């Protein structure tokens, strides 16, 4: 080795040693404690003698909105971590901080305990905004209530406004934060309205009580021979399949038209879960009420924003339900229109895009002000230093914080009703026992949640006419009802006009109660009552009265026979009992010159089962009864005349089936037996079936079980829209407008229309809402058909068969192009 080699090697080693970077270190951290809605500051101290550039990161458990309420920053000299935890972050969490440099990484962990806020207000976890309840399946409404309050063990859940008569809150024995709502609506309540708002309050005695509004929507049996048309619904926004990126929720805009008016706000159903093609209202997770828009017939709703990462998309399925007010004396003849299930895509906007005042929100971090009030299902409010409307007041946020904000929502965002109301001097007259005597004209005032009752006593048979007027529908639409002393509804007037009127013949020595009540629980208005009395003999009812309620139903004779008299506004109910499954055939015969009589069957639980609502002087129904117990058969007048009737209840052994779904294909259930479904006329089919023509060139048909959705049919069938009515039928593959010979050739709910070569389409539509995508409702040669659209990029019509793309009128208004043969 040369003599200079060793000195050079030593110099090289020394140079490398002097130039080697010293790795920075993150110094140990001590345990931390923070309270919800307060900010935790953690200083990140480092040992960085060479002053290397550093980057800072934190690894934490997956907590909701963690990234939106935390920040981390730093320099070569040290860093800082900030965290303002939400109520959902309560608990102990391990955080790991890491610094990175060109010389390597260094990490330290720390345990942080998030404690409930000292000012945490109660918030409702359940229920949601509302629920739809099918009384034909269950005669009662039930839902659970649960409240969260991080700093209070005991609180009170109570009604925020009077609940419907008969409704009650059942409190949990183990926790004051849970309760259960139960209500079995009476027939009078169902006839009054199908929409019942429930107001709840959660009060921890430390903050203003937290409100929660829940809308009960009832579904019940409706008649098929009613006057008026179903409402039409046109969706303005969103477009089918549209992607919406909005920090303030997702707008749904519709236009509604009806021949006799719509009084109830439409309902928006929505969910992020996959749905079947023929989903019904009860398949959706959530529902909202629409609010009136600025244009006539316009309604607006906002789906609350989803908490999505920036750029991420989530499908939302939705549909709209609208019920009109075609039955001025109740709800049985109101019509409901439901739009087909549609979808749009919600897209995350990221944490830097914030919602404005009055926008919908589900977390305060979504609002530019940082305040999302619980009112109206979540609305952004301004901080007190930025008030332009309202006043600074304590506000409960959806995050369970109690803060000062510029509110309330009803003032800042509109849509509220003033609660300042001075009641009349006749109070209390809210109960039948406290009813004010009525002998002539009178006046009064309805305040929110109020009902005014007046008792009229007849010395001789007297027909009374009661007219309600002088109220302002904008402040509170009022309705008028007439009841007996047991609270049973006799007759009702429930229009959306500025006056209501009822008539009734009161027998000598008897009394009736006149009821005035607001259609909406928050309605208020003065009113006037005009009473006209005309002495004269009333209809002579039968000796079986009272038999107009389930409790007073009279048993049929030992041979199953029954008879009676129907007077104006009368309902008779008979009962019979079975101890084992049996088949029922019920018939009633009457003089149809003055009145039409219908039959309605109710089960041992008082739930509606089936009705016979045909025209003519005879009504009959056949039904398999599987559950032992006492059944009720209601003899219901349609109209206000009078008639005598005779009837028979015949019970027989239950055969092979309880309904047509139990039978093999090409058979129907008749009298408990599976028989051939062939028919040439309606009389050859069992009740609740239609004789649907097999095809355009056929002189025969098939008995099809009546239905409203595919779930009521066999697996290989669909609920088809026949000319004769809706019924279950085999589903083929034919698309809208395709050629066909029989309805089995057509897919989904389409039948085979008797046009040249056959035409697969739904028949009997009342509006575009009844039609599938790429079709519209048009009246062609006197038949309402869902015609296939054409023009533009659509496939050509069946030109070889003489079909052409033709301008057609749309049922409900407007024009569209469809494939028809001129």
JSON list of C-alpha atoms in Angstrom, two decimals, residues 21-216:
[
{"chain": "A", "resi": 21, "resn": "UNK", "atom": "CA", "xyz": [-27.61, 14.74, 8.75]},
{"chain": "A", "resi": 22, "resn": "UNK", "atom": "CA", "xyz": [-28.93, 14.27, 12.24]},
{"chain": "A", "resi": 23, "resn": "UNK", "atom": "CA", "xyz": [-32.53, 12.88, 12.16]},
{"chain": "A", "resi": 24, "resn": "UNK", "atom": "CA", "xyz": [-35.08, 15.10, 13.96]},
{"chain": "A", "resi": 25, "resn": "UNK", "atom": "CA", "xyz": [-37.19, 13.61, 16.76]},
{"chain": "A", "resi": 26, "resn": "UNK", "atom": "CA", "xyz": [-40.78, 14.23, 17.87]},
{"chain": "A", "resi": 27, "resn": "UNK", "atom": "CA", "xyz": [-40.75, 14.66, 21.64]},
{"chain": "A", "resi": 28, "resn": "UNK", "atom": "CA", "xyz": [-43.09, 12.63, 23.91]},
{"chain": "A", "resi": 29, "resn": "UNK", "atom": "CA", "xyz": [-46.69, 13.85, 24.41]},
{"chain": "A", "resi": 30, "resn": "UNK", "atom": "CA", "xyz": [-48.80, 13.81, 27.57]},
{"chain": "A", "resi": 31, "resn": "UNK", "atom": "CA", "xyz": [-52.45, 12.60, 27.76]},
{"chain": "A", "resi": 32, "resn": "UNK", "atom": "CA", "xyz": [-55.10, 15.18, 26.92]},
{"chain": "A", "resi": 33, "resn": "UNK", "atom": "CA", "xyz": [-58.74, 15.91, 27.81]},
{"chain": "A", "resi": 34, "resn": "UNK", "atom": "CA", "xyz": [-61.16, 18.01, 25.76]},
{"chain": "A", "resi": 35, "resn": "UNK", "atom": "CA", "xyz": [-64.88, 18.82, 25.90]},
{"chain": "A", "resi": 36, "resn": "UNK", "atom": "CA", "xyz": [-67.21, 18.58, 22.92]},
{"chain": "A", "resi": 37, "resn": "UNK", "atom": "CA", "xyz": [-67.40, 21.87, 20.95]},
{"chain": "A", "resi": 38, "resn": "UNK", "atom": "CA", "xyz": [-64.26, 23.21, 22.67]},
{"chain": "A", "resi": 39, "resn": "UNK", "atom": "CA", "xyz": [-60.91, 23.31, 20.84]},
{"chain": "A", "resi": 40, "resn": "UNK", "atom": "CA", "xyz": [-57.97, 21.15, 21.86]},
{"chain": "A", "resi": 41, "resn": "UNK", "atom": "CA", "xyz": [-54.49, 22.52, 21.01]},
{"chain": "A", "resi": 42, "resn": "UNK", "atom": "CA", "xyz": [-51.58, 20.08, 21.12]},
{"chain": "A", "resi": 43, "resn": "UNK", "atom": "CA", "xyz": [-48.08, 21.53, 20.70]},
{"chain": "A", "resi": 44, "resn": "UNK", "atom": "CA", "xyz": [-45.86, 19.17, 18.70]},
{"chain": "A", "resi": 45, "resn": "UNK", "atom": "CA", "xyz": [-42.33, 19.82, 20.02]},
{"chain": "A", "resi": 46, "resn": "UNK", "atom": "CA", "xyz": [-39.38, 18.53, 18.00]},
{"chain": "A", "resi": 47, "resn": "UNK", "atom": "CA", "xyz": [-35.63, 18.06, 18.37]},
{"chain": "A", "resi": 48, "resn": "UNK", "atom": "CA", "xyz": [-34.33, 19.22, 14.97]},
{"chain": "A", "resi": 49, "resn": "UNK", "atom": "CA", "xyz": [-30.74, 20.44, 15.42]},
{"chain": "A", "resi": 50, "resn": "UNK", "atom": "CA", "xyz": [-30.07, 20.68, 11.68]},
{"chain": "A", "resi": 51, "resn": "UNK", "atom": "CA", "xyz": [-33.28, 22.61, 11.00]},
{"chain": "A", "resi": 52, "resn": "UNK", "atom": "CA", "xyz": [-34.49, 20.15, 8.38]},
{"chain": "A", "resi": 53, "resn": "UNK", "atom": "CA", "xyz": [-37.81, 20.73, 6.61]},
{"chain": "A", "resi": 54, "resn": "UNK", "atom": "CA", "xyz": [-40.59, 18.74, 8.29]},
{"chain": "A", "resi": 55, "resn": "UNK", "atom": "CA", "xyz": [-44.05, 17.50, 7.32]},
{"chain": "A", "resi": 56, "resn": "UNK", "atom": "CA", "xyz": [-46.66, 16.64, 9.94]},
{"chain": "A", "resi": 57, "resn": "UNK", "atom": "CA", "xyz": [-49.40, 13.95, 9.82]},
{"chain": "A", "resi": 58, "resn": "UNK", "atom": "CA", "xyz": [-51.82, 12.42, 12.31]},
{"chain": "A", "resi": 59, "resn": "UNK", "atom": "CA", "xyz": [-53.27, 8.91, 12.31]},
{"chain": "A", "resi": 60, "resn": "UNK", "atom": "CA", "xyz": [-56.58, 8.64, 14.18]},
{"chain": "A", "resi": 61, "resn": "UNK", "atom": "CA", "xyz": [-59.60, 6.30, 14.52]},
{"chain": "A", "resi": 62, "resn": "UNK", "atom": "CA", "xyz": [-62.33, 6.70, 11.88]},
{"chain": "A", "resi": 63, "resn": "UNK", "atom": "CA", "xyz": [-64.48, 9.30, 13.58]},
{"chain": "A", "resi": 64, "resn": "UNK", "atom": "CA", "xyz": [-67.34, 11.07, 11.73]},
{"chain": "A", "resi": 65, "resn": "UNK", "atom": "CA", "xyz": [-66.22, 14.33, 10.05]},
{"chain": "A", "resi": 66, "resn": "UNK", "atom": "CA", "xyz": [-62.83, 14.13, 11.82]},
{"chain": "A", "resi": 67, "resn": "UNK", "atom": "CA", "xyz": [-60.96, 15.75, 8.92]},
{"chain": "A", "resi": 68, "resn": "UNK", "atom": "CA", "xyz": [-63.43, 18.66, 8.88]},
{"chain": "A", "resi": 69, "resn": "UNK", "atom": "CA", "xyz": [-62.95, 19.64, 12.53]},
{"chain": "A", "resi": 70, "resn": "UNK", "atom": "CA", "xyz": [-59.15, 19.10, 12.81]},
{"chain": "A", "resi": 71, "resn": "UNK", "atom": "CA", "xyz": [-56.06, 20.78, 11.43]},
{"chain": "A", "resi": 72, "resn": "UNK", "atom": "CA", "xyz": [-52.32, 20.13, 11.69]},
{"chain": "A", "resi": 73, "resn": "UNK", "atom": "CA", "xyz": [-49.50, 22.45, 10.69]},
{"chain": "A", "resi": 74, "resn": "UNK", "atom": "CA", "xyz": [-45.86, 23.04, 11.52]},
{"chain": "A", "resi": 75, "resn": "UNK", "atom": "CA", "xyz": [-42.37, 24.27, 10.68]},
{"chain": "A", "resi": 76, "resn": "UNK", "atom": "CA", "xyz": [-38.82, 23.03, 11.28]},
{"chain": "A", "resi": 77, "resn": "UNK", "atom": "CA", "xyz": [-39.14, 24.45, 14.81]},
{"chain": "A", "resi": 78, "resn": "UNK", "atom": "CA", "xyz": [-42.33, 22.60, 15.81]},
{"chain": "A", "resi": 79, "resn": "UNK", "atom": "CA", "xyz": [-46.01, 22.04, 14.97]},
{"chain": "A", "resi": 80, "resn": "UNK", "atom": "CA", "xyz": [-49.53, 22.38, 16.26]},
{"chain": "A", "resi": 81, "resn": "UNK", "atom": "CA", "xyz": [-52.64, 20.15, 16.13]},
{"chain": "A", "resi": 82, "resn": "UNK", "atom": "CA", "xyz": [-56.15, 21.59, 16.62]},
{"chain": "A", "resi": 83, "resn": "UNK", "atom": "CA", "xyz": [-59.34, 19.58, 17.19]},
{"chain": "A", "resi": 84, "resn": "UNK", "atom": "CA", "xyz": [-62.87, 20.78, 17.96]},
{"chain": "A", "resi": 85, "resn": "UNK", "atom": "CA", "xyz": [-64.65, 17.46, 18.62]},
{"chain": "A", "resi": 86, "resn": "UNK", "atom": "CA", "xyz": [-68.31, 16.75, 17.83]},
{"chain": "A", "resi": 87, "resn": "UNK", "atom": "CA", "xyz": [-70.73, 14.96, 20.15]},
{"chain": "A", "resi": 88, "resn": "UNK", "atom": "CA", "xyz": [-70.18, 11.81, 18.07]},
{"chain": "A", "resi": 89, "resn": "UNK", "atom": "CA", "xyz": [-66.49, 11.89, 19.10]},
{"chain": "A", "resi": 90, "resn": "UNK", "atom": "CA", "xyz": [-67.14, 11.33, 22.83]},
{"chain": "A", "resi": 91, "resn": "UNK", "atom": "CA", "xyz": [-64.78, 8.64, 24.23]},
{"chain": "A", "resi": 92, "resn": "UNK", "atom": "CA", "xyz": [-61.04, 7.84, 24.50]},
{"chain": "A", "resi": 93, "resn": "UNK", "atom": "CA", "xyz": [-59.02, 7.83, 21.28]},
{"chain": "A", "resi": 94, "resn": "UNK", "atom": "CA", "xyz": [-55.35, 7.15, 20.52]},
{"chain": "A", "resi": 95, "resn": "UNK", "atom": "CA", "xyz": [-53.77, 9.59, 18.07]},
{"chain": "A", "resi": 96, "resn": "UNK", "atom": "CA", "xyz": [-50.37, 8.96, 16.47]},
{"chain": "A", "resi": 97, "resn": "UNK", "atom": "CA", "xyz": [-48.40, 11.96, 15.18]},
{"chain": "A", "resi": 98, "resn": "UNK", "atom": "CA", "xyz": [-45.54, 11.57, 12.70]},
{"chain": "A", "resi": 99, "resn": "UNK", "atom": "CA", "xyz": [-42.91, 14.00, 11.45]},
{"chain": "A", "resi": 100, "resn": "UNK", "atom": "CA", "xyz": [-41.06, 13.23, 8.23]},
{"chain": "A", "resi": 101, "resn": "UNK", "atom": "CA", "xyz": [-37.83, 14.69, 6.92]},
{"chain": "A", "resi": 102, "resn": "UNK", "atom": "CA", "xyz": [-35.05, 13.86, 4.48]},
{"chain": "A", "resi": 103, "resn": "UNK", "atom": "CA", "xyz": [-33.31, 12.09, 7.36]},
{"chain": "A", "resi": 104, "resn": "UNK", "atom": "CA", "xyz": [-36.22, 9.85, 8.30]},
{"chain": "A", "resi": 105, "resn": "UNK", "atom": "CA", "xyz": [-39.42, 9.75, 10.38]},
{"chain": "A", "resi": 106, "resn": "UNK", "atom": "CA", "xyz": [-40.30, 9.99, 14.05]},
{"chain": "A", "resi": 107, "resn": "UNK", "atom": "CA", "xyz": [-43.66, 9.21, 15.74]},
{"chain": "A", "resi": 108, "resn": "UNK", "atom": "CA", "xyz": [-45.32, 9.66, 19.12]},
{"chain": "A", "resi": 109, "resn": "UNK", "atom": "CA", "xyz": [-48.77, 8.55, 20.33]},
{"chain": "A", "resi": 110, "resn": "UNK", "atom": "CA", "xyz": [-51.10, 10.28, 22.76]},
{"chain": "A", "resi": 111, "resn": "UNK", "atom": "CA", "xyz": [-54.40, 9.31, 24.41]},
{"chain": "A", "resi": 112, "resn": "UNK", "atom": "CA", "xyz": [-57.13, 11.94, 24.12]},
{"chain": "A", "resi": 113, "resn": "UNK", "atom": "CA", "xyz": [-60.36, 11.70, 26.12]},
{"chain": "A", "resi": 114, "resn": "UNK", "atom": "CA", "xyz": [-63.30, 13.58, 24.59]},
{"chain": "A", "resi": 115, "resn": "UNK", "atom": "CA", "xyz": [-65.87, 14.44, 27.25]},
{"chain": "A", "resi": 116, "resn": "UNK", "atom": "CA", "xyz": [-69.50, 15.47, 26.67]},
{"chain": "A", "resi": 117, "resn": "UNK", "atom": "CA", "xyz": [-70.12, 19.17, 26.43]},
{"chain": "A", "resi": 118, "resn": "UNK", "atom": "CA", "xyz": [-71.28, 20.80, 29.61]},
{"chain": "A", "resi": 119, "resn": "UNK", "atom": "CA", "xyz": [-73.89, 22.57, 27.49]},
{"chain": "A", "resi": 120, "resn": "UNK", "atom": "CA", "xyz": [-74.97, 19.53, 25.42]},
{"chain": "A", "resi": 121, "resn": "UNK", "atom": "CA", "xyz": [-78.63, 19.80, 24.49]},
{"chain": "A", "resi": 122, "resn": "UNK", "atom": "CA", "xyz": [-80.91, 16.80, 23.83]},
{"chain": "A", "resi": 123, "resn": "UNK", "atom": "CA", "xyz": [-81.33, 15.72, 20.20]},
{"chain": "A", "resi": 124, "resn": "UNK", "atom": "CA", "xyz": [-83.69, 13.14, 18.70]},
{"chain": "A", "resi": 125, "resn": "UNK", "atom": "CA", "xyz": [-82.07, 10.03, 17.25]},
{"chain": "A", "resi": 126, "resn": "UNK", "atom": "CA", "xyz": [-85.45, 8.49, 16.39]},
{"chain": "A", "resi": 127, "resn": "UNK", "atom": "CA", "xyz": [-87.92, 8.80, 14.74]},
{"chain": "A", "resi": 128, "resn": "UNK", "atom": "CA", "xyz": [-87.12, 10.46, 11.41]},
{"chain": "A", "resi": 129, "resn": "UNK", "atom": "CA", "xyz": [-89.21, 13.09, 9.66]},
{"chain": "A", "resi": 130, "resn": "UNK", "atom": "CA", "xyz": [-92.24, 10.84, 9.19]},
{"chain": "A", "resi": 131, "resn": "UNK", "atom": "CA", "xyz": [-93.68, 7.44, 8.37]},
{"chain": "A", "resi": 132, "resn": "UNK", "atom": "CA", "xyz": [-96.38, 5.93, 6.16]},
{"chain": "A", "resi": 133, "resn": "UNK", "atom": "CA", "xyz": [-98.67, 3.36, 7.76]},
{"chain": "A", "resi": 134, "resn": "UNK", "atom": "CA", "xyz": [-100.96, 0.98, 5.86]},
{"chain": "A", "resi": 135, "resn": "UNK", "atom": "CA", "xyz": [-104.03, 0.48, 8.04]},
{"chain": "A", "resi": 136, "resn": "UNK", "atom": "CA", "xyz": [-105.17, -2.42, 5.87]},
{"chain": "A", "resi": 137, "resn": "UNK", "atom": "CA", "xyz": [-102.18, -4.37, 7.24]},
{"chain": "A", "resi": 138, "resn": "UNK", "atom": "CA", "xyz": [-102.09, -3.04, 10.78]},
{"chain": "A", "resi": 139, "resn": "UNK", "atom": "CA", "xyz": [-104.87, -0.86, 12.24]},
{"chain": "A", "resi": 140, "resn": "UNK", "atom": "CA", "xyz": [-102.45, 0.92, 14.58]},
{"chain": "A", "resi": 141, "resn": "UNK", "atom": "CA", "xyz": [-99.58, 3.37, 14.23]},
{"chain": "A", "resi": 142, "resn": "UNK", "atom": "CA", "xyz": [-96.47, 2.58, 16.25]},
{"chain": "A", "resi": 143, "resn": "UNK", "atom": "CA", "xyz": [-92.96, 4.04, 16.29]},
{"chain": "A", "resi": 144, "resn": "UNK", "atom": "CA", "xyz": [-90.04, 4.33, 18.71]},
{"chain": "A", "resi": 145, "resn": "UNK", "atom": "CA", "xyz": [-88.62, 7.54, 20.13]},
{"chain": "A", "resi": 146, "resn": "UNK", "atom": "CA", "xyz": [-85.02, 7.90, 21.33]},
{"chain": "A", "resi": 147, "resn": "UNK", "atom": "CA", "xyz": [-83.17, 11.00, 22.50]},
{"chain": "A", "resi": 148, "resn": "UNK", "atom": "CA", "xyz": [-79.46, 11.57, 23.09]},
{"chain": "A", "resi": 149, "resn": "UNK", "atom": "CA", "xyz": [-78.20, 13.96, 25.77]},
{"chain": "A", "resi": 150, "resn": "UNK", "atom": "CA", "xyz": [-74.51, 13.72, 26.67]},
{"chain": "A", "resi": 151, "resn": "UNK", "atom": "CA", "xyz": [-74.60, 15.71, 29.90]},
{"chain": "A", "resi": 152, "resn": "UNK", "atom": "CA", "xyz": [-77.97, 14.73, 31.41]},
{"chain": "A", "resi": 153, "resn": "UNK", "atom": "CA", "xyz": [-79.06, 11.35, 32.73]},
{"chain": "A", "resi": 154, "resn": "UNK", "atom": "CA", "xyz": [-82.74, 12.24, 33.12]},
{"chain": "A", "resi": 155, "resn": "UNK", "atom": "CA", "xyz": [-84.92, 14.24, 30.76]},
{"chain": "A", "resi": 156, "resn": "UNK", "atom": "CA", "xyz": [-88.54, 14.49, 29.69]},
{"chain": "A", "resi": 157, "resn": "UNK", "atom": "CA", "xyz": [-90.01, 13.47, 26.34]},
{"chain": "A", "resi": 158, "resn": "UNK", "atom": "CA", "xyz": [-93.43, 15.03, 25.90]},
{"chain": "A", "resi": 159, "resn": "UNK", "atom": "CA", "xyz": [-95.87, 16.18, 23.20]},
{"chain": "A", "resi": 160, "resn": "UNK", "atom": "CA", "xyz": [-95.21, 19.65, 21.83]},
{"chain": "A", "resi": 161, "resn": "UNK", "atom": "CA", "xyz": [-98.87, 20.00, 20.78]},
{"chain": "A", "resi": 162, "resn": "UNK", "atom": "CA", "xyz": [-102.06, 18.05, 21.48]},
{"chain": "A", "resi": 163, "resn": "UNK", "atom": "CA", "xyz": [-101.83, 14.55, 20.04]},
{"chain": "A", "resi": 164, "resn": "UNK", "atom": "CA", "xyz": [-104.72, 12.85, 18.22]},
{"chain": "A", "resi": 165, "resn": "UNK", "atom": "CA", "xyz": [-107.39, 11.50, 20.54]},
{"chain": "A", "resi": 166, "resn": "UNK", "atom": "CA", "xyz": [-106.45, 7.98, 21.61]},
{"chain": "A", "resi": 167, "resn": "UNK", "atom": "CA", "xyz": [-102.71, 8.44, 20.97]},
{"chain": "A", "resi": 168, "resn": "UNK", "atom": "CA", "xyz": [-100.28, 7.96, 23.83]},
{"chain": "A", "resi": 169, "resn": "UNK", "atom": "CA", "xyz": [-96.60, 7.96, 24.65]},
{"chain": "A", "resi": 170, "resn": "UNK", "atom": "CA", "xyz": [-95.48, 4.82, 26.47]},
{"chain": "A", "resi": 171, "resn": "UNK", "atom": "CA", "xyz": [-92.33, 5.58, 28.44]},
{"chain": "A", "resi": 172, "resn": "UNK", "atom": "CA", "xyz": [-89.41, 3.17, 28.83]},
{"chain": "A", "resi": 173, "resn": "UNK", "atom": "CA", "xyz": [-89.08, 1.91, 32.40]},
{"chain": "A", "resi": 174, "resn": "UNK", "atom": "CA", "xyz": [-85.28, 1.83, 32.27]},
{"chain": "A", "resi": 175, "resn": "UNK", "atom": "CA", "xyz": [-84.45, 5.09, 30.48]},
{"chain": "A", "resi": 176, "resn": "UNK", "atom": "CA", "xyz": [-86.13, 8.48, 30.31]},
{"chain": "A", "resi": 177, "resn": "UNK", "atom": "CA", "xyz": [-84.46, 8.94, 26.92]},
{"chain": "A", "resi": 178, "resn": "UNK", "atom": "CA", "xyz": [-86.67, 6.35, 25.22]},
{"chain": "A", "resi": 179, "resn": "UNK", "atom": "CA", "xyz": [-90.42, 6.16, 24.58]},
{"chain": "A", "resi": 180, "resn": "UNK", "atom": "CA", "xyz": [-92.91, 4.50, 22.25]},
{"chain": "A", "resi": 181, "resn": "UNK", "atom": "CA", "xyz": [-95.80, 6.10, 20.34]},
{"chain": "A", "resi": 182, "resn": "UNK", "atom": "CA", "xyz": [-99.03, 4.14, 19.91]},
{"chain": "A", "resi": 183, "resn": "UNK", "atom": "CA", "xyz": [-102.27, 5.15, 18.20]},
{"chain": "A", "resi": 184, "resn": "UNK", "atom": "CA", "xyz": [-105.12, 3.18, 16.64]},
{"chain": "A", "resi": 185, "resn": "UNK", "atom": "CA", "xyz": [-107.01, 5.76, 14.54]},
{"chain": "A", "resi": 186, "resn": "UNK", "atom": "CA", "xyz": [-110.79, 5.65, 14.71]},
{"chain": "A", "resi": 187, "resn": "UNK", "atom": "CA", "xyz": [-112.88, 5.60, 11.53]},
{"chain": "A", "resi": 188, "resn": "UNK", "atom": "CA", "xyz": [-113.85, 9.21, 12.24]},
{"chain": "A", "resi": 189, "resn": "UNK", "atom": "CA", "xyz": [-110.18, 10.22, 12.45]},
{"chain": "A", "resi": 190, "resn": "UNK", "atom": "CA", "xyz": [-109.36, 8.40, 9.20]},
{"chain": "A", "resi": 191, "resn": "UNK", "atom": "CA", "xyz": [-112.23, 10.16, 7.44]},
{"chain": "A", "resi": 192, "resn": "UNK", "atom": "CA", "xyz": [-111.09, 13.50, 8.81]},
{"chain": "A", "resi": 193, "resn": "UNK", "atom": "CA", "xyz": [-107.61, 13.35, 7.27]},
{"chain": "A", "resi": 194, "resn": "UNK", "atom": "CA", "xyz": [-104.86, 10.92, 6.31]},
{"chain": "A", "resi": 195, "resn": "UNK", "atom": "CA", "xyz": [-102.08, 13.33, 7.44]},
{"chain": "A", "resi": 196, "resn": "UNK", "atom": "CA", "xyz": [-101.43, 13.73, 11.17]},
{"chain": "A", "resi": 197, "resn": "UNK", "atom": "CA", "xyz": [-98.45, 15.88, 12.29]},
{"chain": "A", "resi": 198, "resn": "UNK", "atom": "CA", "xyz": [-96.99, 14.87, 15.65]},
{"chain": "A", "resi": 199, "resn": "UNK", "atom": "CA", "xyz": [-94.98, 17.42, 17.63]},
{"chain": "A", "resi": 200, "resn": "UNK", "atom": "CA", "xyz": [-92.46, 16.17, 20.21]},
{"chain": "A", "resi": 201, "resn": "UNK", "atom": "CA", "xyz": [-90.21, 17.91, 22.71]},
{"chain": "A", "resi": 202, "resn": "UNK", "atom": "CA", "xyz": [-87.13, 16.71, 24.60]},
{"chain": "A", "resi": 203, "resn": "UNK", "atom": "CA", "xyz": [-86.50, 18.78, 27.73]},
{"chain": "A", "resi": 204, "resn": "UNK", "atom": "CA", "xyz": [-83.44, 18.42, 29.98]},
{"chain": "A", "resi": 205, "resn": "UNK", "atom": "CA", "xyz": [-84.38, 21.49, 32.09]},
{"chain": "A", "resi": 206, "resn": "UNK", "atom": "CA", "xyz": [-81.01, 23.09, 31.20]},
{"chain": "A", "resi": 207, "resn": "UNK", "atom": "CA", "xyz": [-81.63, 24.24, 27.63]},
{"chain": "A", "resi": 208, "resn": "UNK", "atom": "CA", "xyz": [-84.61, 25.29, 25.56]},
{"chain": "A", "resi": 209, "resn": "UNK", "atom": "CA", "xyz": [-86.65, 22.14, 24.82]},
{"chain": "A", "resi": 210, "resn": "UNK", "atom": "CA", "xyz": [-85.57, 20.52, 21.55]},
{"chain": "A", "resi": 211, "resn": "UNK", "atom": "CA", "xyz": [-88.49, 20.19, 19.09]},
{"chain": "A", "resi": 212, "resn": "UNK", "atom": "CA", "xyz": [-89.04, 17.36, 16.63]},
{"chain": "A", "resi": 213, "resn": "UNK", "atom": "CA", "xyz": [-91.84, 17.15, 14.07]},
{"chain": "A", "resi": 214, "resn": "UNK", "atom": "CA", "xyz": [-93.03, 13.81, 12.71]},
{"chain": "A", "resi": 215, "resn": "UNK", "atom": "CA", "xyz": [-95.67, 13.38, 10.00]},
{"chain": "A", "resi": 216, "resn": "UNK", "atom": "CA", "xyz": [-97.92, 10.32, 10.12]}
]
